Amino acid sequence: MYRTSELALQVGLSRSTLLYYEKLELIQGQRLENGYRIYSDRDAQRLRLIQQLHAGGLTLKECKACLDSKVERTILLKRLQLLDAEIAQKQKSRQLLAALLGESGLKEWHESIDKIAPDAHLDWLTKQGFNEKEALRLKWISKDMNEHDQYMADFFNIFKELDRWGPGSEAETLKALAKVPFTPQNIMEVGCGKGLATMVLAKHCSAMITAVDNDEPALASLSERLTTAGLTDRVTTQCASMTDLPFEVASFDVIWAEGSAYVMGVIKAMEQWRRFLKVNGVLVVSDLVWLSATPGADLQEFWQKEYPDMSTPAIRIKQAEAAGYQLLDSFTISEAAWQAYSLPLQKRIETLKPEMANSAALLDIETELGIYQQNRNDFGYQFFVLQKNSS
Ligand SMILES: C[S@@+](CC[C@H](N)C(=O)[O-])C[C@H]1O[C@@H](n2cnc3c(N)ncnc32)[C@H](O)[C@@H]1O
């Protein structure tokens, strides 16, 4: 027989816990004449059973019910479901910690966090040691900080041989230029890449052009083109970020951005670049948009991950108006303009496949090209020619 303190020692519980259990009638000691309670070995065993059920998630009341009568399956089932949910949640937390330690991929996590907290996500990436350029590339291209360096190396290996880095063509650039209601004097092009649109603008108008990109090799390639074409006196290149452009307010009468505004977000771009435009200046942007009102669920899911901000032309026009512009023109680029980008890219993918068979970047680009092939009418690139309101 045990006294309360001896039993407490035996089962590893405190004396006050045992007194509480006694009060709940989980155990019932024999009261001696001197007022002390004593317990049998049976009580000790009952306590061990209670400890196990309690650790399994049952409340003390449920433990008692379980011991005193036939086991109630519904109670146990409910507890089991709760435990399973807790385990699943803990597994998720474990996976995230392991992934943050570099043990597995982080793609889904980056995508989900970017959707609910895009600015905090970028801030956090800079705290992890990524500069703004790499953080934006991670957000839009590699989407996994553990794989980022290899992914970007593969990505640039694929694109370095290609002139066009986004859908478009000379005809589309000229079509948009024709909608500018004055003769441009100073154009800033943002995200010019290797400068295919820059060359078209330079050859078809007499404006001074500042071509901005944050990728040095792309700008070097544009500089070569300019030298060959004898255009260096009218076109200058500038390595800078579109989020922090180093220009005075009202410096340009036209801002041109083909397939690049998405990097900082089209709304932010329209709002932040507006101050660089002169009175009645014009902003020309092209962006990926939904063309169908009823895209398939799989397609929606794909773009929800790749470009959550993808919009319809009508919504972008409303956003432009809210940002202080009026619409001069808007048009969808032609199939030929899409192919000017996709066909050389497809060819490059085929060439590189044997040596880059395991490249995630190659696979992702191939998937995206396939998505377009299968859903040609559901989405496309749209030009917006917008004039800055005077107010
Ligand atoms: C889809 S490509 C389009 C390039 C070019 N307009 C064309 O159509 O070939 C996007 C361009 O934006 C540039 N870019 C990305 N982030 C940038 C940033 N933060 N500041 C300036 N340029 C950026 C890339 O280097 C790339 O050249």
PDB file of C-alpha atoms in Angstrom, residues 176-177 179-182 184 186-190 245 252-258 260-261 264-286 316 319-321 323-331 382-389:
ATOM      1  CA  ALA A 176       1.735  51.279 -80.734  1.00  0.00           C
ATOM      2  CA  LEU A 177       4.106  54.085 -81.782  1.00  0.00           C
ATOM      3  CA  LYS A 179      -0.952  55.775 -81.531  1.00  0.00           C
ATOM      4  CA  VAL A 180       1.282  58.306 -79.742  1.00  0.00           C
ATOM      5  CA  PRO A 181      -0.442  61.589 -80.653  1.00  0.00           C
ATOM      6  CA  PHE A 182       2.727  63.684 -81.000  1.00  0.00           C
ATOM      7  CA  PRO A 184       8.289  61.903 -79.336  1.00  0.00           C
ATOM      8  CA  ASN A 186      12.577  61.899 -75.184  1.00  0.00           C
ATOM      9  CA  ILE A 187      11.739  58.243 -74.704  1.00  0.00           C
ATOM     10  CA  MET A 188      12.627  56.094 -71.721  1.00  0.00           C
ATOM     11  CA  GLU A 189      12.370  52.396 -72.386  1.00  0.00           C
ATOM     12  CA  VAL A 190      12.095  50.228 -69.266  1.00  0.00           C
ATOM     13  CA  LEU A 245      14.729  54.983 -61.703  1.00  0.00           C
ATOM     14  CA  PHE A 252      10.327  62.061 -70.814  1.00  0.00           C
ATOM     15  CA  ASP A 253       7.390  62.510 -73.127  1.00  0.00           C
ATOM     16  CA  VAL A 254       7.120  58.747 -73.720  1.00  0.00           C
ATOM     17  CA  ILE A 255       7.806  55.752 -71.473  1.00  0.00           C
ATOM     18  CA  TRP A 256       7.950  52.419 -73.243  1.00  0.00           C
ATOM     19  CA  ALA A 257       7.782  49.024 -71.477  1.00  0.00           C
ATOM     20  CA  GLU A 258       7.272  45.863 -73.520  1.00  0.00           C
ATOM     21  CA  SER A 260       8.557  44.212 -68.345  1.00  0.00           C
ATOM     22  CA  ALA A 261       6.157  46.173 -66.086  1.00  0.00           C
ATOM     23  CA  MET A 264       7.284  45.372 -60.194  1.00  0.00           C
ATOM     24  CA  GLY A 265       3.541  44.987 -60.805  1.00  0.00           C
ATOM     25  CA  VAL A 266       1.698  46.828 -63.570  1.00  0.00           C
ATOM     26  CA  ILE A 267      -0.298  49.027 -61.183  1.00  0.00           C
ATOM     27  CA  LYS A 268       2.797  50.089 -59.242  1.00  0.00           C
ATOM     28  CA  ALA A 269       4.638  50.735 -62.517  1.00  0.00           C
ATOM     29  CA  MET A 270       1.834  52.962 -63.830  1.00  0.00           C
ATOM     30  CA  GLU A 271       1.711  54.864 -60.543  1.00  0.00           C
ATOM     31  CA  GLN A 272       5.452  55.230 -59.964  1.00  0.00           C
ATOM     32  CA  TRP A 273       6.576  55.967 -63.535  1.00  0.00           C
ATOM     33  CA  ARG A 274       3.890  58.615 -64.055  1.00  0.00           C
ATOM     34  CA  ARG A 275       6.029  61.301 -62.394  1.00  0.00           C
ATOM     35  CA  PHE A 276       8.775  60.862 -65.017  1.00  0.00           C
ATOM     36  CA  LEU A 277       6.324  61.793 -67.786  1.00  0.00           C
ATOM     37  CA  LYS A 278       5.928  65.358 -69.005  1.00  0.00           C
ATOM     38  CA  VAL A 279       2.470  66.924 -69.178  1.00  0.00           C
ATOM     39  CA  ASN A 280       0.289  64.812 -71.521  1.00  0.00           C
ATOM     40  CA  GLY A 281       3.152  62.312 -71.850  1.00  0.00           C
ATOM     41  CA  VAL A 282       2.367  58.761 -72.989  1.00  0.00           C
ATOM     42  CA  LEU A 283       3.051  55.428 -71.334  1.00  0.00           C
ATOM     43  CA  VAL A 284       3.105  52.336 -73.547  1.00  0.00           C
ATOM     44  CA  VAL A 285       3.026  48.984 -71.720  1.00  0.00           C
ATOM     45  CA  SER A 286       2.445  45.450 -72.862  1.00  0.00           C
ATOM     46  CA  ARG A 316      -6.077  46.995 -66.615  1.00  0.00           C
ATOM     47  CA  GLN A 319      -6.487  50.509 -63.148  1.00  0.00           C
ATOM     48  CA  ALA A 320      -4.741  52.837 -65.612  1.00  0.00           C
ATOM     49  CA  GLU A 321      -7.554  55.370 -65.255  1.00  0.00           C
ATOM     50  CA  ALA A 323      -3.543  55.724 -61.739  1.00  0.00           C
ATOM     51  CA  GLY A 324      -4.077  58.981 -63.665  1.00  0.00           C
ATOM     52  CA  TYR A 325      -4.094  58.045 -67.364  1.00  0.00           C
ATOM     53  CA  GLN A 326      -6.605  57.957 -70.159  1.00  0.00           C
ATOM     54  CA  LEU A 327      -6.639  55.191 -72.698  1.00  0.00           C
ATOM     55  CA  LEU A 328      -5.562  56.126 -76.238  1.00  0.00           C
ATOM     56  CA  ASP A 329      -5.492  52.603 -77.622  1.00  0.00           C
ATOM     57  CA  SER A 330      -5.265  48.947 -76.655  1.00  0.00           C
ATOM     58  CA  PHE A 331      -4.692  45.910 -78.836  1.00  0.00           C
ATOM     59  CA  GLN A 382      -1.951  43.250 -74.791  1.00  0.00           C
ATOM     60  CA  PHE A 383      -0.557  46.695 -75.580  1.00  0.00           C
ATOM     61  CA  PHE A 384      -1.941  49.683 -73.678  1.00  0.00           C
ATOM     62  CA  VAL A 385      -1.209  53.181 -74.965  1.00  0.00           C
ATOM     63  CA  LEU A 386      -1.995  55.534 -72.075  1.00  0.00           C
ATOM     64  CA  GLN A 387      -1.832  59.307 -71.866  1.00  0.00           C
ATOM     65  CA  LYS A 388      -1.036  61.012 -68.586  1.00  0.00           C
ATOM     66  CA  ASN A 389      -3.956  63.116 -67.364  1.00  0.00           C
TER      67      ASN A 389
END
